[in-house]
Short mmCIF file of C-alpha atoms and ligand atoms in Angstrom, two decimals:
data_model
loop_
_atom_site.label_atom_id
_atom_site.label_comp_id
_atom_site.label_asym_id
_atom_site.label_seq_id
_atom_site.Cartn_x
_atom_site.Cartn_y
_atom_site.Cartn_z
CA UNK A 1 70.83 45.17 -33.06
CA UNK A 2 70.84 45.40 -36.83
CA UNK A 3 72.30 48.59 -38.34
CA UNK A 4 69.83 50.63 -40.39
CA UNK A 5 71.36 52.83 -43.09
CA UNK A 6 70.48 56.51 -43.63
CA UNK A 7 68.05 55.96 -46.49
CA UNK A 8 68.00 59.53 -47.82
CA UNK A 9 71.78 59.86 -47.95
CA UNK A 10 72.08 56.40 -49.52
CA UNK A 11 69.76 57.50 -52.34
CA UNK A 12 71.93 60.56 -52.84
CA UNK A 13 75.22 58.65 -52.81
CA UNK A 14 73.92 56.10 -55.25
CA UNK A 15 72.30 58.31 -57.84
CA UNK A 16 73.06 62.04 -57.61
CA UNK A 17 76.12 61.90 -59.86
CA UNK A 18 74.55 59.69 -62.51
CA UNK A 19 71.77 61.85 -64.04
CA UNK A 20 71.43 64.71 -66.51
CA UNK A 21 69.25 66.73 -64.05
CA UNK A 22 69.87 66.48 -60.34
CA UNK A 23 67.11 68.05 -58.18
CA UNK A 24 67.94 66.03 -55.10
CA UNK A 25 70.35 68.41 -53.32
CA UNK A 26 68.97 70.35 -50.43
CA UNK A 27 71.13 73.43 -50.83
CA UNK A 28 71.30 76.10 -53.54
CA UNK A 29 73.49 76.09 -56.62
CA UNK A 30 76.96 76.18 -54.99
CA UNK A 31 79.21 79.22 -54.85
CA UNK A 32 82.48 79.08 -56.81
CA UNK A 33 85.70 79.83 -54.82
CA UNK A 34 86.51 82.78 -57.07
CA UNK A 35 83.04 84.28 -56.44
CA UNK A 36 83.52 83.99 -52.67
CA UNK A 37 86.89 85.72 -52.81
CA UNK A 38 85.48 88.46 -55.01
CA UNK A 39 82.66 89.07 -52.54
CA UNK A 40 85.32 89.50 -49.85
CA UNK A 41 87.73 91.58 -51.96
CA UNK A 42 90.39 88.97 -51.06
CA UNK A 43 93.13 87.95 -53.44
CA UNK A 44 93.73 84.31 -54.11
CA UNK A 45 97.45 84.89 -53.39
CA UNK A 46 96.69 85.35 -49.66
CA UNK A 47 95.17 81.91 -49.58
CA UNK A 48 98.19 80.38 -51.27
CA UNK A 49 100.22 81.03 -48.08
CA UNK A 50 97.83 78.95 -45.93
CA UNK A 51 99.79 76.24 -44.11
CA UNK A 52 98.05 72.94 -44.79
CA UNK A 53 98.22 72.05 -41.13
CA UNK A 54 95.50 70.91 -38.73
CA UNK A 55 93.47 73.92 -37.57
CA UNK A 56 92.57 74.24 -33.87
CA UNK A 57 90.76 70.99 -33.16
CA UNK A 58 87.58 72.74 -31.93
CA UNK A 59 87.72 75.29 -34.79
CA UNK A 60 89.97 78.34 -35.26
CA UNK A 61 89.37 81.05 -32.69
CA UNK A 62 88.60 83.73 -35.28
CA UNK A 63 86.07 81.48 -36.96
CA UNK A 64 84.43 80.67 -33.60
CA UNK A 65 84.28 84.40 -32.87
CA UNK A 66 82.52 84.96 -36.16
CA UNK A 67 80.03 82.18 -35.35
CA UNK A 68 79.43 83.47 -31.84
CA UNK A 69 78.59 86.90 -33.30
CA UNK A 70 75.59 85.32 -35.07
CA UNK A 71 73.85 84.54 -31.77
CA UNK A 72 72.63 86.76 -28.99
CA UNK A 73 74.42 85.18 -26.11
CA UNK A 74 77.10 82.89 -27.49
CA UNK A 75 80.87 83.02 -26.94
CA UNK A 76 83.71 81.10 -28.65
CA UNK A 77 83.94 78.56 -25.72
CA UNK A 78 80.37 77.58 -26.38
CA UNK A 79 81.09 76.56 -30.00
CA UNK A 80 82.51 73.43 -31.57
CA UNK A 81 83.29 73.56 -35.29
CA UNK A 82 82.46 70.21 -36.99
CA UNK A 83 82.70 68.55 -40.40
CA UNK A 84 79.34 69.77 -41.63
CA UNK A 85 76.13 69.85 -39.62
CA UNK A 86 76.13 66.13 -40.18
CA UNK A 87 79.05 65.53 -37.85
CA UNK A 88 77.39 67.88 -35.37
CA UNK A 89 74.18 65.85 -35.42
CA UNK A 90 76.03 62.55 -35.18
CA UNK A 91 78.07 63.69 -32.17
CA UNK A 92 75.00 64.97 -30.45
CA UNK A 93 73.04 61.74 -30.97
CA UNK A 94 75.96 59.76 -29.63
CA UNK A 95 76.72 62.03 -26.68
CA UNK A 96 73.25 62.85 -25.33
CA UNK A 97 71.34 59.62 -25.97
CA UNK A 98 71.89 56.17 -24.48
CA UNK A 99 70.12 52.88 -25.16
CA UNK A 100 66.69 52.93 -23.48
CA UNK A 101 66.33 56.75 -23.61
CA UNK A 102 63.53 58.38 -25.59
CA UNK A 103 63.91 60.86 -28.40
CA UNK A 104 60.98 63.01 -29.66
CA UNK A 105 61.28 64.00 -33.34
CA UNK A 106 59.34 66.05 -35.78
CA UNK A 107 57.80 64.34 -38.78
CA UNK A 108 58.54 64.93 -41.62
CA UNK A 109 62.18 65.72 -41.03
CA UNK A 110 65.74 65.12 -42.12
CA UNK A 111 66.17 61.83 -40.33
CA UNK A 112 69.79 61.90 -39.26
CA UNK A 113 69.45 62.29 -35.50
CA UNK A 114 66.56 59.86 -35.46
CA UNK A 115 68.48 57.23 -37.49
CA UNK A 116 71.68 57.57 -35.43
CA UNK A 117 69.61 57.31 -32.27
CA UNK A 118 67.68 54.22 -33.41
CA UNK A 119 71.01 52.59 -34.25
CA UNK A 120 71.93 53.14 -30.56
CA UNK A 121 68.79 51.47 -29.25
CA UNK A 122 67.03 54.73 -28.44
CA UNK A 123 63.19 54.71 -28.55
CA UNK A 124 61.79 57.30 -30.96
CA UNK A 125 58.40 59.06 -30.58
CA UNK A 126 57.11 61.28 -33.33
CA UNK A 127 55.14 64.54 -33.39
CA UNK A 128 53.74 66.07 -36.52
CA UNK A 129 53.77 69.00 -38.86
CA UNK A 130 50.31 69.05 -40.43
CA UNK A 131 50.34 69.51 -44.21
CA UNK A 132 46.62 70.37 -44.31
CA UNK A 133 47.33 73.39 -42.09
CA UNK A 134 50.36 74.58 -44.11
CA UNK A 135 52.64 72.39 -41.98
CA UNK A 136 51.56 73.85 -38.68
CA UNK A 137 52.96 72.14 -35.62
CA UNK A 138 50.53 69.62 -34.12
CA UNK A 139 50.91 70.68 -30.50
CA UNK A 140 48.76 67.79 -29.15
CA UNK A 141 51.03 65.29 -30.84
CA UNK A 142 54.08 67.11 -29.48
CA UNK A 143 52.73 66.94 -25.93
CA UNK A 144 51.93 63.25 -26.35
CA UNK A 145 55.36 62.45 -27.77
CA UNK A 146 57.29 64.16 -24.94
CA UNK A 147 57.22 61.93 -21.84
CA UNK A 148 59.16 61.93 -18.55
CA UNK A 149 61.65 59.64 -20.30
CA UNK A 150 62.32 62.04 -23.17
CA UNK A 151 66.01 62.99 -23.15
CA UNK A 152 66.02 65.02 -26.36
CA UNK A 153 63.52 66.82 -28.57
CA UNK A 154 64.98 67.20 -32.06
CA UNK A 155 63.69 69.76 -34.54
CA UNK A 156 64.80 70.94 -37.98
CA UNK A 157 63.74 74.57 -38.26
CA UNK A 158 63.34 75.80 -40.96
CA UNK A 159 62.21 72.32 -41.87
CA UNK A 160 63.61 69.92 -44.41
CA UNK A 161 61.60 68.79 -46.45
CA UNK A 162 58.61 71.14 -46.06
CA UNK A 163 60.34 74.53 -45.75
CA UNK A 164 58.11 75.37 -42.74
CA UNK A 165 59.40 78.02 -40.29
CA UNK A 166 57.98 77.54 -36.80
CA UNK A 167 56.19 80.63 -35.45
CA UNK A 168 56.76 82.06 -31.96
CA UNK A 169 53.86 80.15 -30.38
CA UNK A 170 55.12 76.84 -31.88
CA UNK A 171 58.65 77.50 -30.63
CA UNK A 172 57.25 78.31 -27.20
CA UNK A 173 55.32 75.02 -27.17
CA UNK A 174 58.50 73.09 -27.90
CA UNK A 175 60.46 74.96 -25.20
CA UNK A 176 57.62 74.36 -22.71
CA UNK A 177 57.51 70.64 -23.51
CA UNK A 178 61.28 70.36 -22.99
CA UNK A 179 61.04 72.36 -19.77
CA UNK A 180 58.22 70.13 -18.45
CA UNK A 181 60.44 67.00 -18.57
CA UNK A 182 63.95 68.45 -18.44
CA UNK A 183 64.83 67.41 -21.99
CA UNK A 184 67.43 68.91 -24.32
CA UNK A 185 66.28 70.63 -27.53
CA UNK A 186 68.51 70.02 -30.57
CA UNK A 187 67.57 72.63 -33.14
CA UNK A 188 69.11 71.97 -36.55
CA UNK A 189 68.89 75.44 -38.17
CA UNK A 190 70.88 74.97 -41.35
CA UNK A 191 68.17 76.58 -43.48
CA UNK A 192 68.00 79.80 -41.40
CA UNK A 193 69.02 82.57 -43.77
CA UNK A 194 67.42 80.75 -46.70
CA UNK A 195 64.03 82.43 -46.29
CA UNK A 196 61.85 82.64 -49.37
CA UNK A 197 58.94 84.74 -48.20
CA UNK A 198 60.57 87.22 -45.85
CA UNK A 199 63.78 89.21 -45.44
CA UNK A 200 64.37 88.67 -41.74
CA UNK A 201 66.14 85.51 -40.66
CA UNK A 202 64.12 82.67 -39.06
CA UNK A 203 64.75 83.04 -35.33
CA UNK A 204 67.07 80.63 -33.50
CA UNK A 205 66.10 78.43 -30.55
CA UNK A 206 69.43 79.50 -29.05
CA UNK A 207 68.87 81.61 -25.94
CA UNK A 208 65.23 80.47 -25.41
CA UNK A 209 66.18 77.88 -22.75
CA UNK A 210 69.35 76.77 -20.99
CA UNK A 211 68.96 73.27 -22.52
CA UNK A 212 69.03 74.38 -26.15
CA UNK A 213 71.67 73.18 -28.57
CA UNK A 214 71.78 74.93 -31.96
CA UNK A 215 73.33 73.26 -35.00
CA UNK A 216 74.20 75.11 -38.16
CA UNK A 217 76.75 75.19 -40.99
CA UNK A 218 77.72 76.68 -44.32
CA UNK A 219 76.16 74.06 -46.64
CA UNK A 220 72.63 75.39 -47.16
CA UNK A 221 71.96 79.10 -46.52
CA UNK A 222 75.51 80.00 -47.64
CA UNK A 223 75.81 77.76 -50.72
CA UNK A 224 79.17 76.31 -49.51
CA UNK A 225 78.62 72.57 -48.91
CA UNK A 226 82.04 71.67 -50.21
CA UNK A 227 83.76 73.45 -47.36
CA UNK A 228 82.25 70.76 -45.07
CA UNK A 229 81.91 73.19 -42.21
CA UNK A 230 79.28 73.07 -39.49
CA UNK A 231 79.02 73.96 -35.83
CA UNK A 232 77.29 73.37 -32.52
CA UNK A 233 76.38 76.11 -30.03
CA UNK A 234 75.78 74.57 -26.57
CA UNK A 235 76.59 75.17 -22.90
CA UNK A 236 80.41 75.10 -22.39
CA UNK A 237 80.50 71.79 -20.34
CA UNK A 238 78.56 69.98 -23.07
CA UNK A 239 80.90 71.45 -25.70
CA UNK A 240 83.76 69.76 -23.81
CA UNK A 241 82.00 66.39 -23.95
CA UNK A 242 81.25 66.78 -27.67
CA UNK A 243 84.86 67.84 -28.38
CA UNK A 244 86.13 64.59 -26.76
CA UNK A 245 83.92 62.65 -29.22
CA UNK A 246 84.99 64.89 -32.13
CA UNK A 247 88.61 63.78 -31.40
CA UNK A 248 87.46 60.23 -32.10
CA UNK A 249 85.44 60.91 -35.26
CA UNK A 250 87.30 63.43 -37.42
CA UNK A 251 89.86 65.14 -35.09
CA UNK A 252 89.22 68.43 -36.83
CA UNK A 253 87.91 70.20 -39.86
CA UNK A 254 90.45 71.52 -42.47
CA UNK A 255 92.65 74.58 -42.35
CA UNK A 256 91.39 75.84 -45.70
CA UNK A 257 87.78 75.27 -44.59
CA UNK A 258 88.39 77.35 -41.46
CA UNK A 259 89.98 80.16 -43.44
CA UNK A 260 87.28 80.25 -46.08
CA UNK A 261 84.56 79.86 -43.45
CA UNK A 262 85.85 82.86 -41.62
CA UNK A 263 85.76 84.86 -44.83
CA UNK A 264 82.21 83.72 -45.54
CA UNK A 265 81.00 84.84 -42.10
CA UNK A 266 82.42 88.35 -42.29
CA UNK A 267 79.29 90.49 -42.07
CA UNK A 268 79.66 92.08 -45.52
CA UNK A 269 80.36 88.75 -47.20
CA UNK A 270 77.68 86.89 -45.28
CA UNK A 271 74.98 89.31 -46.39
CA UNK A 272 75.97 88.88 -50.08
CA UNK A 273 75.85 85.09 -49.70
CA UNK A 274 72.43 85.20 -48.02
CA UNK A 275 71.07 87.53 -50.71
CA UNK A 276 72.37 85.24 -53.43
CA UNK A 277 70.71 82.28 -51.72
CA UNK A 278 67.37 84.00 -51.34
CA UNK A 279 67.45 85.18 -54.97
CA UNK A 280 68.05 81.58 -56.21
CA UNK A 281 65.33 80.22 -53.93
CA UNK A 282 62.73 82.75 -54.94
CA UNK A 283 63.35 82.55 -58.66
CA UNK A 284 63.58 78.76 -58.58
CA UNK A 285 60.33 78.28 -56.75
CA UNK A 286 58.46 80.51 -59.20
CA UNK A 287 59.72 78.35 -62.06
CA UNK A 288 58.84 75.20 -60.19
CA UNK A 289 55.27 76.36 -59.51
CA UNK A 290 54.79 77.23 -63.17
CA UNK A 291 56.11 73.86 -64.35
CA UNK A 292 54.09 71.86 -61.81
CA UNK A 293 50.93 73.40 -63.26
CA UNK A 294 51.41 71.86 -66.69
CA UNK A 295 49.30 68.78 -65.78
CA UNK A 296 46.46 70.27 -63.77
CA UNK A 297 45.48 68.36 -60.64
CA UNK A 298 48.57 66.17 -60.50
CA UNK A 299 50.88 68.20 -58.28
CA UNK A 300 50.12 70.37 -55.25
CA UNK A 301 52.54 72.04 -52.87
CA UNK A 302 52.42 74.18 -49.72
CA UNK A 303 54.82 76.95 -50.78
CA UNK A 304 58.01 76.61 -48.68
CA UNK A 305 58.65 79.49 -46.26
CA UNK A 306 62.37 78.75 -46.49
CA UNK A 307 64.93 76.52 -48.18
CA UNK A 308 65.52 75.42 -51.74
CA UNK A 309 63.16 72.48 -51.16
CA UNK A 310 59.53 71.83 -51.96
CA UNK A 311 57.71 68.82 -50.63
CA UNK A 312 55.37 68.23 -53.51
CA UNK A 313 52.31 65.99 -53.25
CA UNK A 314 51.26 64.13 -56.39
CA UNK A 315 48.14 62.31 -57.42
CA UNK A 316 49.38 59.38 -59.57
CA UNK A 317 48.88 55.63 -59.13
CA UNK A 318 52.53 54.89 -58.30
CA UNK A 319 54.50 54.96 -55.04
CA UNK A 320 57.21 57.57 -54.58
CA UNK A 321 60.28 55.25 -54.70
CA UNK A 322 58.98 53.59 -57.89
CA UNK A 323 58.21 56.97 -59.45
CA UNK A 324 61.75 58.18 -58.67
CA UNK A 325 63.28 55.07 -60.20
CA UNK A 326 61.24 55.58 -63.38
CA UNK A 327 62.25 59.27 -63.51
CA UNK A 328 65.87 58.37 -63.13
CA UNK A 329 65.88 55.42 -65.47
CA UNK A 330 63.69 56.83 -68.24
CA UNK A 331 64.31 60.57 -68.04
CA UNK A 332 67.69 60.91 -66.23
CA UNK A 333 66.18 63.22 -63.58
CA UNK A 334 66.72 62.62 -59.88
CA UNK A 335 64.51 63.85 -57.03
CA UNK A 336 64.04 62.42 -53.52
CA UNK A 337 61.04 60.13 -52.85
CA UNK A 338 58.72 61.02 -49.99
CA UNK A 339 59.30 57.47 -48.71
CA UNK A 340 62.64 58.69 -47.36
CA UNK A 341 60.67 60.83 -44.93
CA UNK A 342 57.98 58.22 -44.24
CA UNK A 343 55.46 60.17 -46.40
CA UNK A 344 54.51 58.45 -49.65
CA UNK A 345 53.01 60.19 -52.69
CA UNK A 346 55.35 63.14 -52.26
CA UNK A 347 58.58 64.18 -53.95
CA UNK A 348 61.18 66.46 -52.50
CA UNK A 349 62.30 68.71 -55.31
CA UNK A 350 65.17 71.19 -55.03
CA UNK A 351 64.73 74.21 -57.25
CA UNK A 352 67.31 76.90 -56.36
CA UNK A 353 69.17 76.19 -59.60
CA UNK A 354 69.88 78.00 -62.92
CA UNK A 355 66.59 78.54 -64.80
CA UNK A 356 67.41 76.67 -68.03
CA UNK A 357 68.63 73.64 -66.07
CA UNK A 358 65.52 73.69 -63.94
CA UNK A 359 63.13 73.99 -66.92
CA UNK A 360 65.00 71.29 -68.86
CA UNK A 361 64.64 68.73 -66.02
CA UNK A 362 61.07 69.68 -65.07
CA UNK A 363 60.00 69.31 -68.73
CA UNK A 364 61.25 65.72 -68.51
CA UNK A 365 59.29 65.22 -65.27
CA UNK A 366 56.15 66.41 -67.03
CA UNK A 367 56.91 64.07 -69.95
CA UNK A 368 56.92 61.11 -67.61
CA UNK A 369 53.69 62.29 -65.93
CA UNK A 370 52.15 62.44 -69.41
CA UNK A 371 53.26 58.80 -70.01
CA UNK A 372 51.82 57.67 -66.67
CA UNK A 373 48.51 59.42 -67.27
CA UNK A 374 48.36 57.76 -70.66
CA UNK A 375 48.82 54.35 -68.97
CA UNK A 376 52.38 53.86 -70.24
C1 LIG B 401 68.56 69.50 -41.85
C2 LIG B 401 69.93 69.09 -42.28
N1 LIG B 401 70.90 69.00 -41.37
C3 LIG B 401 72.16 68.61 -41.69
C4 LIG B 401 72.48 68.34 -42.98
C5 LIG B 401 73.91 67.96 -43.31
O1 LIG B 401 74.53 69.03 -43.90
P1 LIG B 401 76.11 69.29 -43.93
O2 LIG B 401 76.76 68.12 -43.29
O3 LIG B 401 76.44 69.44 -45.36
O4 LIG B 401 76.31 70.54 -43.19
C6 LIG B 401 71.48 68.40 -43.98
C7 LIG B 401 71.80 68.05 -45.40
O5 LIG B 401 70.94 67.89 -46.21
C8 LIG B 401 70.19 68.80 -43.60
O6 LIG B 401 69.20 68.93 -44.54
#
């Protein structure tokens, strides 16, 4: 079978470091190490004594205790610490799915589990979030996509790219579909904590069914992607199976990552990080909305309920990959084309960034729109 690359991440690797304005990242403007230590009242000197050894292969106990405390019924034995949520998703796709199995996935979504599964010969069925109904879950399409052969239902909630948070009835429908056929639910919840419209955290799937696996990490809601720290919460026997694969992929995360991750998840630090994230997300989206209104009728967006991301529809006679290449080449601005999510005539724009940077780049986006409208 021919290997298919991860299109979204390939766009990022190729272009994100080459432009004046990068709006392609899915997290918020990252935290500086000094800022994190200040939030915790920790001196840098304490960190200088860290032995640069391997940490515990499944994640340091204290860190796993902090992670377990975030869930209602988790314990350190039910947690595996991974190199980002991306290692978590990759391990899960390779542990739970075999060639010939079926995977049901949300569309649009971050397509990592789907891509890794397709590369293993897994059949993929899609169910939808409906943009016309503010990205409501299409429950009929969910029920059609989940068959007796479905091994896993994979959801990203809050969703990348739409920012949709599933409501209780939608979560119940997913749990019922999994229950009907005995499937696992993999819930990638990396944007929980990054709510834009509310101050309570988007609820986890964890605890709603025995077959739930929750994935999370410090890259998005915490603004710490450079720590490369993620985790999986799952039943203890499955954690053992995942751990055996983790020994093949990365062996472990890093000692410094574990130490800093533990600091970030101390309740008093965590709440400061979450507040910072929400502030950036809220301010950034207001600026984005204002700037998208400069050319009336061109852009429209369902305001994201969470995340730094907006999945913006545009009405211009150009496909999304071509539009992104023009933006990059002519204006040195980079956003993600909707094509990466299988949805053309959309752009995924990240806006939880410093205001002058955001305005500078969006002015260039509007300049290009002016050129296109003028037939140039
Ligand atoms: C939904 C989702 N899951 C996982 C990841 C990977 O994140 P990381 O490996 O940095 O934790 C991303 C990154 O964009 C994402 O959007």
